[in-house]
C-alpha atoms as one frame of an Amber mdcrd trajectory, in Angstrom:
protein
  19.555  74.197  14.429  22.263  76.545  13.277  24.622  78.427  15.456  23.939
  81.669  17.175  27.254  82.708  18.473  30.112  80.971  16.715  30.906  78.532
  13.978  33.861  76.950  14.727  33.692  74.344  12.073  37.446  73.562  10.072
  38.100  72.100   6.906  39.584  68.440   7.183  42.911  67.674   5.639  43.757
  65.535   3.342  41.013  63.008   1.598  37.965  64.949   1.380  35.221  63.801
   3.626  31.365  65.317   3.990  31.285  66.180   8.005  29.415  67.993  10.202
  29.220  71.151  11.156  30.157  72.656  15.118  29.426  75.213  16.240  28.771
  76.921  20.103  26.058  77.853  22.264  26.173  79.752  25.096  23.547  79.726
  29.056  21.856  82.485  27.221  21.280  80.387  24.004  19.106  77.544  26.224
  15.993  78.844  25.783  16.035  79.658  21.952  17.914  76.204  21.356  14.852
  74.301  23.154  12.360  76.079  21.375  14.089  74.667  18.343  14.256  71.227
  19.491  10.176  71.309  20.182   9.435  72.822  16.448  11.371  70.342  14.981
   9.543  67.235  16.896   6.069  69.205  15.945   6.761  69.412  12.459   8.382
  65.293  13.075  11.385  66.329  10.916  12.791  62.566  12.085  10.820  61.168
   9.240  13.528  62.732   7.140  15.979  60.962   9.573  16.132  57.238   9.031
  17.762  54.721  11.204  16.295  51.901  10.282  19.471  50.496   9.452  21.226
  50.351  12.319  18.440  48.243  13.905  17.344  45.675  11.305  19.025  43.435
   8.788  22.053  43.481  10.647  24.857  40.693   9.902  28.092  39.776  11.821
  31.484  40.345  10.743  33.700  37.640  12.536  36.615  37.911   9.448  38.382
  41.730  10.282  37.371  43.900   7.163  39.430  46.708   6.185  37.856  49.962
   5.932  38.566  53.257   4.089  39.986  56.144   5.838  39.521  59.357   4.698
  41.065  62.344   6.466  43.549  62.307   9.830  43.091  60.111  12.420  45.959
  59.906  15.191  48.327  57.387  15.353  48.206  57.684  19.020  44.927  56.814
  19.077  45.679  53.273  17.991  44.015  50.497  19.866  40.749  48.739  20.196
  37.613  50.234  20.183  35.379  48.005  21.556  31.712  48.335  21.457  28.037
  46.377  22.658  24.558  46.584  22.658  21.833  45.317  20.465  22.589  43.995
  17.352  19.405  42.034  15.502  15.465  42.587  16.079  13.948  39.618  15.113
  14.538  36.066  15.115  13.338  34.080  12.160  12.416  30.421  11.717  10.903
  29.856  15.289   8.634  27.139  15.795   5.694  29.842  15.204   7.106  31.414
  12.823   9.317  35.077  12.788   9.608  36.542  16.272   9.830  40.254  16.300
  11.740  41.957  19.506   9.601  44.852  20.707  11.637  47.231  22.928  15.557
  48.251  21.785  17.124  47.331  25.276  16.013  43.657  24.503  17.646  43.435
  20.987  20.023  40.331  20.425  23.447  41.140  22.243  26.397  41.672  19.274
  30.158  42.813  19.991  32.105  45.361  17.425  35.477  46.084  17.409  37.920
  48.537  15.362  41.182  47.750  15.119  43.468  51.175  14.492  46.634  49.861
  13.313  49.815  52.542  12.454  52.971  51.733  11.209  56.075  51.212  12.760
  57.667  54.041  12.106  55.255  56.522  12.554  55.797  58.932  15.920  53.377
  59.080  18.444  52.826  62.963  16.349  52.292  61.414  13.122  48.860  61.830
  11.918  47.920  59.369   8.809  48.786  56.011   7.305  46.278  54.789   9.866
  44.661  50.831   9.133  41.205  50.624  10.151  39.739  47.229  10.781  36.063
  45.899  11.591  34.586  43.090  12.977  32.081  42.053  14.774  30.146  38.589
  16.853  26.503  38.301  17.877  26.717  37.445  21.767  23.416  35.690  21.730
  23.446  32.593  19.566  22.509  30.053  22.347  19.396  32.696  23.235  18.762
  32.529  19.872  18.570  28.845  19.884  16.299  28.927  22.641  13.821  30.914
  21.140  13.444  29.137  18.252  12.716  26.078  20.108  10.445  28.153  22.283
   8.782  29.477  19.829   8.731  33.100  21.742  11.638  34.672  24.585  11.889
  31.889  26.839  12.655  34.468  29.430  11.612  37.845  31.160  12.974  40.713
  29.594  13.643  44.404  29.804  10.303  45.297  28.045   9.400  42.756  25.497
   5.836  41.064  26.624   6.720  37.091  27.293   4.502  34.369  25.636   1.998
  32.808  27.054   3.982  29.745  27.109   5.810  30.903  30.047   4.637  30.446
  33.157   4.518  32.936  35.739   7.354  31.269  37.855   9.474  30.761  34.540
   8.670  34.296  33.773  10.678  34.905  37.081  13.487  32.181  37.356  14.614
  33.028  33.776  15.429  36.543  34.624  18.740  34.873  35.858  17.982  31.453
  35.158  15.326  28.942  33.177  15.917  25.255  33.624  19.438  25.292  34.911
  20.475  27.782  31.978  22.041  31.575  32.693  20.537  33.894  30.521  22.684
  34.421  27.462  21.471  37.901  25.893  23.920  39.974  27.618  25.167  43.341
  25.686  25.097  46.796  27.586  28.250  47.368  29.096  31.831  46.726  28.459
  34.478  46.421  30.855  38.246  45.586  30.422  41.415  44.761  31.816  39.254
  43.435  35.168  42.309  42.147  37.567  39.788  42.424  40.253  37.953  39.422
  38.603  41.120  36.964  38.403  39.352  34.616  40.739  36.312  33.758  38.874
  37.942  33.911  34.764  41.082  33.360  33.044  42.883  36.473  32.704  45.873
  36.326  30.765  48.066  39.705  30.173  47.225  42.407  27.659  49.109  41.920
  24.421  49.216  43.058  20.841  47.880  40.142  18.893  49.284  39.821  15.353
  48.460  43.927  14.855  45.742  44.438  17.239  45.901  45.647  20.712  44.419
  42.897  22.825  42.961  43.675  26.645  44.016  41.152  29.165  39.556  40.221
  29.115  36.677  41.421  28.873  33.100  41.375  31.101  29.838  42.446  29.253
  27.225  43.603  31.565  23.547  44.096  31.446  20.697  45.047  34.326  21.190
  41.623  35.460  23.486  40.351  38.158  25.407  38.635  35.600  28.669  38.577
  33.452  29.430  37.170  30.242  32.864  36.724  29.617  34.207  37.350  25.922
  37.210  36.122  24.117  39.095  39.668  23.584  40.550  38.277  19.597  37.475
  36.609  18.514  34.684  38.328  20.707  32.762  34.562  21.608  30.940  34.717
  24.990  32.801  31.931  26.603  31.575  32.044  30.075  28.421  33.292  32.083
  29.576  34.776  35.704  26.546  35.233  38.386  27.234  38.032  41.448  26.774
  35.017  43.341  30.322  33.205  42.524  31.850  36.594  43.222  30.124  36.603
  47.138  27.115  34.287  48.339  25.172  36.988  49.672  24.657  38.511  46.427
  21.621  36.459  45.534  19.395  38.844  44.356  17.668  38.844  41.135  19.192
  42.617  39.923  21.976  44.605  39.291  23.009  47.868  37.594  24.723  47.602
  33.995  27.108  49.820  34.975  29.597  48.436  37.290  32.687  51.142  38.767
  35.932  50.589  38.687  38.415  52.390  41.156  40.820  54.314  38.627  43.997
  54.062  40.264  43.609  50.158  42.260  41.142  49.088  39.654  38.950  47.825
  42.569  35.326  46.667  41.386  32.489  48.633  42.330  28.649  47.359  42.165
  25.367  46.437  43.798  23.122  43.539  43.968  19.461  44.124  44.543  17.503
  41.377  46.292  13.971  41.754  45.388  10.982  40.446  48.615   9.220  42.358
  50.907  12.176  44.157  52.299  13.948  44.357  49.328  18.028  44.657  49.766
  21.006  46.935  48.225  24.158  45.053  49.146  27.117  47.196  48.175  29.647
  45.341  47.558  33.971  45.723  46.508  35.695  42.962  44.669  39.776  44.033
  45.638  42.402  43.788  42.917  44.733  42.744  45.496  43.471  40.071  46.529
  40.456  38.988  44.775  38.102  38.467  47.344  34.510  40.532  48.108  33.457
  42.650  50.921  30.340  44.036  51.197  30.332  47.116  52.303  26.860  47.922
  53.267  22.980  46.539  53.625  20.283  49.215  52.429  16.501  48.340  52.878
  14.886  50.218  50.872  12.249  50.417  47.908  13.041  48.148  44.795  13.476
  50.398  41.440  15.447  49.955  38.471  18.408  51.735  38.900  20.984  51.462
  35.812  23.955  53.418  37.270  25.645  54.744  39.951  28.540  57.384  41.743
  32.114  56.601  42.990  34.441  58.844  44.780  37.802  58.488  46.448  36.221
  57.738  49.599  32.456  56.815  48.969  29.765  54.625  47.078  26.841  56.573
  46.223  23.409  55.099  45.353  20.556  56.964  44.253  17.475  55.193  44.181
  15.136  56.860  41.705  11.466  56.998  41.054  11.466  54.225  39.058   9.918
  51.471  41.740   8.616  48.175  41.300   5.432  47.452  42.131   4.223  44.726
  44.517   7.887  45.172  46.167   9.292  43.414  42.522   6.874  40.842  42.479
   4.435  41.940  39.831   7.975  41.174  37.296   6.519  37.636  37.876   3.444
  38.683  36.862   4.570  40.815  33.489   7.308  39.112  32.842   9.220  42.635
  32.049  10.974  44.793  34.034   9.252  48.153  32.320   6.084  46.878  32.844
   6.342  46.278  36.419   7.387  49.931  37.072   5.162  51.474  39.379   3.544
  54.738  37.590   5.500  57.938  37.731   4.407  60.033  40.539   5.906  62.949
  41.141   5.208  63.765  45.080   7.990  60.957  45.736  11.775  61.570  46.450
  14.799  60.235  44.737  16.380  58.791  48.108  20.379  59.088  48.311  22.677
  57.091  50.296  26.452  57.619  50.428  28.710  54.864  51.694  32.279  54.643
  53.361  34.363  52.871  51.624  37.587  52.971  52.917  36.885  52.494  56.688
  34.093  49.643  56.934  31.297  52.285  58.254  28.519  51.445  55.880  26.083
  54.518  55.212  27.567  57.255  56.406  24.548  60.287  55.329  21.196  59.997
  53.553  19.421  62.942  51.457  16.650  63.095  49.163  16.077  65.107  46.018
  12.705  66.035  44.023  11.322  62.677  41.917  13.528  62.166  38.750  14.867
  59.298  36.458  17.681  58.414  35.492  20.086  56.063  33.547  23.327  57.512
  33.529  25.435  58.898  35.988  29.160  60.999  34.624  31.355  61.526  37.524
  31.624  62.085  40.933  34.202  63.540  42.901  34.677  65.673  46.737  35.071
  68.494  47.437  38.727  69.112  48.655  38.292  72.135  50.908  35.037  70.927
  52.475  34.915  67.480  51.947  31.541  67.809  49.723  30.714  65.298  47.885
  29.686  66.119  43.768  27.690  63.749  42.321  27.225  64.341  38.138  24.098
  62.495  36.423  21.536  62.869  33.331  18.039  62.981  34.394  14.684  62.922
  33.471  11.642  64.799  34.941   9.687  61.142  34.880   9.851  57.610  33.270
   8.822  58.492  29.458  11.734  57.913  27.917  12.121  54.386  28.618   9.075
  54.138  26.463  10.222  55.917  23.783  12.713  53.390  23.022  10.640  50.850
  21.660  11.684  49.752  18.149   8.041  50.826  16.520   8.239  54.625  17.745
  12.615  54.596  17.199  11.831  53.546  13.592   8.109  55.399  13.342   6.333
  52.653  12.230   2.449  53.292  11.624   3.467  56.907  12.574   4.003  55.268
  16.376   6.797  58.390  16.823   4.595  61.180  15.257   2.072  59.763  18.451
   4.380  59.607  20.721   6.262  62.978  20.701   2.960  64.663  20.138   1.499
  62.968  23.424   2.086  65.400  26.498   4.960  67.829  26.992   7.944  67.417
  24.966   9.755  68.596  27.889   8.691  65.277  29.886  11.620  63.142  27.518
  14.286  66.264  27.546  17.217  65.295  29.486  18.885  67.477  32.054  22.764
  67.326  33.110  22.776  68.162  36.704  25.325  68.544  39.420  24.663  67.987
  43.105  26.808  69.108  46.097  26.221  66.525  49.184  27.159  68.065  52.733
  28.070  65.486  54.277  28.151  67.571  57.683  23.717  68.658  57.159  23.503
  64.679  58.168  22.949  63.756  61.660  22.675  60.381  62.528  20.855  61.159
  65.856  18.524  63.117  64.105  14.496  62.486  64.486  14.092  59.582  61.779
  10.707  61.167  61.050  11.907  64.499  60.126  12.889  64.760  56.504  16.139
  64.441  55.402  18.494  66.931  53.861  18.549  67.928  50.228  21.844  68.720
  47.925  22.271  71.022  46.271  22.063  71.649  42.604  25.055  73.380  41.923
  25.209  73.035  37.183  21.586  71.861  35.771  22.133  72.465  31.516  18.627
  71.058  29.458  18.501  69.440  26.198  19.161  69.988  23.455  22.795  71.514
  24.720  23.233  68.041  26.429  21.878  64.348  26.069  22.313  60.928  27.187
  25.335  57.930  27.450  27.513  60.795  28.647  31.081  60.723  29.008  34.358
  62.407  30.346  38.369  61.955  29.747  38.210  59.445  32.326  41.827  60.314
  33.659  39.754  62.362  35.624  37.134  59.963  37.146  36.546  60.291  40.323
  38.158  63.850  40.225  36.749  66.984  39.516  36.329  67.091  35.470  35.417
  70.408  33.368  34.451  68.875  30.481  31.396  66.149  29.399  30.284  64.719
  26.539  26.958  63.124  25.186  24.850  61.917  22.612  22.467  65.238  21.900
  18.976  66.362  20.041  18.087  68.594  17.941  14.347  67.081  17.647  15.406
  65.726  14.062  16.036  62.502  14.758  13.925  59.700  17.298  17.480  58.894
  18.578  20.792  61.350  18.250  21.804  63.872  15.880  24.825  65.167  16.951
  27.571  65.271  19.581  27.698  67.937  22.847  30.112  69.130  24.551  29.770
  71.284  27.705  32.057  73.489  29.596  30.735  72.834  33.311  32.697  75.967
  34.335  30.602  78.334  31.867  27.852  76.473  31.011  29.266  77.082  27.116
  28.976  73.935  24.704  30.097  72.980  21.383  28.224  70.610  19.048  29.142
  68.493  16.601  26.060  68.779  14.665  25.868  65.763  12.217  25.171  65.667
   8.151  21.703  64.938   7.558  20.466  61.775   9.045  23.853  60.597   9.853
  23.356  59.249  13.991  26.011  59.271  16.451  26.787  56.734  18.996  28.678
  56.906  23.016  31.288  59.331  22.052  34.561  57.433  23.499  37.555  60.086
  24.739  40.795  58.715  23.738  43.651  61.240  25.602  46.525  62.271  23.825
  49.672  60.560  25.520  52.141  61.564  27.849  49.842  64.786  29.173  50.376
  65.427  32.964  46.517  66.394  34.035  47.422  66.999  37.729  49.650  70.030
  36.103  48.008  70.690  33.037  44.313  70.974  34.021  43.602  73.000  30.556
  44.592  69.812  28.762  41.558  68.155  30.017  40.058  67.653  26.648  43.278
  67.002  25.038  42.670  63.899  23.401  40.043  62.862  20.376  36.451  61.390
  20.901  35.719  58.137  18.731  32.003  57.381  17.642  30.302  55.088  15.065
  28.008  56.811  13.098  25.348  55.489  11.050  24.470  57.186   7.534  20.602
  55.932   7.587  20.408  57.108   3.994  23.139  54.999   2.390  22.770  52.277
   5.448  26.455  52.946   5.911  28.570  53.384   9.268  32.096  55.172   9.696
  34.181  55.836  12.959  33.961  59.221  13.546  36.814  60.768  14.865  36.749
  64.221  16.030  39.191  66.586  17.677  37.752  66.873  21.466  39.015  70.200
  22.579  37.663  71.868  19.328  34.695  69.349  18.054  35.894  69.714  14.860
  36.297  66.504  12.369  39.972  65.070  12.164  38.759  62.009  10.278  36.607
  58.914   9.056  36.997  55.153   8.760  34.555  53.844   6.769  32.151  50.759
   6.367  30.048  49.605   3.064  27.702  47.984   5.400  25.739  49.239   8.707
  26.946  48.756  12.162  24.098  47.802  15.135  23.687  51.325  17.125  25.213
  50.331  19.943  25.240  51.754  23.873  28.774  51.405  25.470  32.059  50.313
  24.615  35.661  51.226  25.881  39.103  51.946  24.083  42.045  49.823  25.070
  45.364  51.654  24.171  47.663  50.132  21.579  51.325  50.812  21.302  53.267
  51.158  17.787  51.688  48.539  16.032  53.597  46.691  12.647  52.195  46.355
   9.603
């Protein structure tokens, strides 16, 4: 997909690397871009795409290995890059012989880090002399274990059908735990520097470490209501934390992946989701201050699987989606998966909204509902200053398809599983859409007739694929503020994952892409600010800052650290692997200060 207004691409300096090209697309532009996007899945130009390399043969890398850097990367953009998801996709040598993992989501949990290490004397300015180094640490060697004894995933799982050998009720317990053990195959989500948590881990003080900026610890989530706590130098899972030692009322079985943190009190944000015939949303608020948990409201409501959620300076909001369980969650009992016990899409049901108080202990303050829509993750979310509205930001989907289309036989078009799949139904059904809602919080009545139907927000920015995509992100000095700028992983239709890098301009709907070298894949594009940059006064220095990615070159099964210039999408420079790094989900940055070498 080439550009149709401008090409803003610029030549690197210094080493010579092969980037991408960027370029910008305009409103007008969304029409003709996803007309592009479907004749490229027609024709199944992916098959020129591989990826295969970032999901199979994958090793660890527990001794730091130095990479080569090629062009400019920032010296103030030393620190830790930290990154998680799923690393290997089969387990070999069970007791029946080579287990193959079915569905991406329930790959075997591995932890990467890079290491950018500058000199001493090199200014804050100074671009160059910058040390790049790599490890990595599966996170699932006990599950690992287990399955080999097993024979098969002694557990329920995301999507990946259980054996036989488990029963129905073991298909059940060991969602959160199977004969006394916590399950151990925990990789979505990373979070950092958790004071909030100082009650239920050791948490020692941030700290360089030899050269290596070190966070104080570190809490890897999944769709479970659990934590598993890593060593920040050497990456080991060293503990497994339920919801329930954080507040004994948070019993249930489920939780989102994607836990909030309050960006100036680092409060923690979540839910627990207790599955039965009433099922229960308990939103809860662990408090830096003082450690302890307060819930901070009770929703009955349908069970779905919900990956994500808003904050705001003064509310928690939860949108329940059209994703719901069937049998009120039992029928995971009787699957074993969590996919497979997803009711059907239907598209006559509402996404149901509820926004809760969290500064004055008032619980759910206004409900809406929106047409029926999926969705995994939300941006930002901020109010409204002169009215008090409250914006919620989020990537949807117009049904459940997606979540399909991440099984490792269609990612990696084995027996032409892909070609089948993109060719079955619209193409628009897996597109994803940015959209922005305004919430009134003043069109809720609570003395209103609980059978008349609630209010709706309204959609205020909706921008289609292929000018936006999934695991989007924002400079987050501006969560929970009003933010101009957001990034994702995008499509161009020529790859079964991502091909390039968007960024859009919420103000003018105007985006620049980073559209990547031929079968070269992005992943999460992490915004690392430039420092001492006042946003309050210097709103136009939002995207001040450069965006770190690992990229996987499926042809040479390769990775590199992508760094790119955020304001201008433009490449700065490269580190370098001779190996392949997992495609991973999330991962966060932890700043590191003038590092020796």
């Amino acid at each position: 997909m080439g550009p149709s207004t401008e090409d803003v691409s610029a030549p690197v300096v210094g080493d010579a690397v092969v980037g991408g090209s960027t370029y910008k697309r305009t409103a007008a532009d969304e029409e003709t871009s996803m007309t592009e996007f479907e004749d490229n899945l027609t024709k199944a130009a992916f098959v020129d795409w591989p990826i295969d390399a970032g999901f199979e043969g994958l090793t660890e890398h527990r001794k730091p290995v130095e990479l080569v850097v090629k062009g400019n990367i920032p010296a103030w953009a030393a620190g830790s890059l930290y990154r998680t998801g799923p690393g290997g996709s089969s387990v070999e040598d069970t007791r029946n012989g080579t287990l193959k993992i079915s569905h991406w989501f329930d790959g075997l949990a591995q932890m990467h880090r890079f290491d950018i290490l500058v000199p001493e004397r090199s200014s804050s300015e100074d671009f160059g002399q910058v040390r790049v180094v790599y490890s990595s640490r599966c996170q699932a060697d006990e599950f690992v274990k287990r399955i080999k004894d097993a024979g098969c995933i002694p557990s329920a799982s995301f999507a990946q059908r259980a054996d036989p050998c488990v029963g129905m009720f073991g298909k059940f317990m060991a969602m959160f735990r199977r004969r006394g053990q916590l399950y151990t195959n925990i990789g979505v989500t990373i979070n950092t520097n958790m004071a909030a948590f100082r009650n239920i881990a050791n948490t020692s003080q941030g700290e360089t470490s030899g050269h290596r900026a070190r966070a104080s610890n570190i809490f890897i989530g999944s769709d479970l209501p659990l934590f598993a706590q890593a060593d920040p130098e050497t990456m080991e899972a060293i503990a497994y934390i339920p919801h329930t030692a954080l507040h004994p009322k948070l019993k249930g079985r489920i939780g989102p992946a994607h836990g909030m943190q309050d960006p100036e009190t680092g409060d923690y944000f979540s839910f627990n989701l207790e599955l039965g015939a009433a099922s229960t949303y308990r939103i809860f608020q662990v408090s830096t201050d003082t450690g302890s948990t307060t819930i901070l409201a009770t929703i009955a409501s349908k069970a779905a699987y919900i990956h994500s959620f808003f904050l705001t300076e003064q509310y928690v909001v939860l949108c329940i989606p059209v994703a719901h369980y069937q049998w009120n969650g039992a029928k995971i009992l009787w699957k074993g998966t969590l996919l497979d016990s997803i009711a059907p899409f239907d598209e006559s049901k509402k996404c149901h909204w509820f926004i809760v108080d969290r500064r004055n202990g008032k619980g759910v303050v206004a409900r809406f509902t929106s047409p029926a829509a999926f969705f995994f993750h939300t941006s930002n979310a901020f109010e409204d200053k002169d009215t008090g509205d409250v914006i919620c930001e989020v990537v949807q989907y117009p049904n459940l398809s997606i979540m399909r289309g991440m099984y490792y036989d269609i990612l990696l078009n084995r027996d032409n599983k892909a070609r089948e799949f993109w060719s079955d139904g619209p193409k628009s059904n897996l597109m994803a859409t940015l959209v922005r809602y305004r919430f009134c919080i003043d069109d809720f009545h609570e003395s209103q007739d609980k059978r008349s139907e609630l209010p709706s927000p309204e959609v205020i920015i909706r921008v289609s694929a292929p000018h936006i995509g999934d695991l989007p992100t924002i400079n987050e000095a501006y969560a929970c503020r009003k933010h101009r700028f957001t990034y994702s992983m995008a499509s161009r239709g020529l790859s079964t994952l991502f091909d390039s890098i968007s960024k859009i301009d919420c103000e003018t709907r105007e985006v620049l892409i980073w559209s990547a070298p031929q079968a070269h894949s992005p992943s999460e594009a992490i915004f690392v600010p430039r420092p001492s940059v006042d946003t309050e006064a210097h709103a136009a220095d939002e995207d001040d800052g450069v965006l770190l990615s690992v990229v996987l070159d499926g042809v040479n099964k390769s990775s590199y650290l992508l760094c790119l210039d955020a304001k201008t999408m433009t490449e700065l420079g490269r580190a370098e692997c001779e190996f392949a790094v997992a495609m991973t989900l999330h991962g966060q940055h932890v700043k590191g200060g003038e590092l020796g070498l």
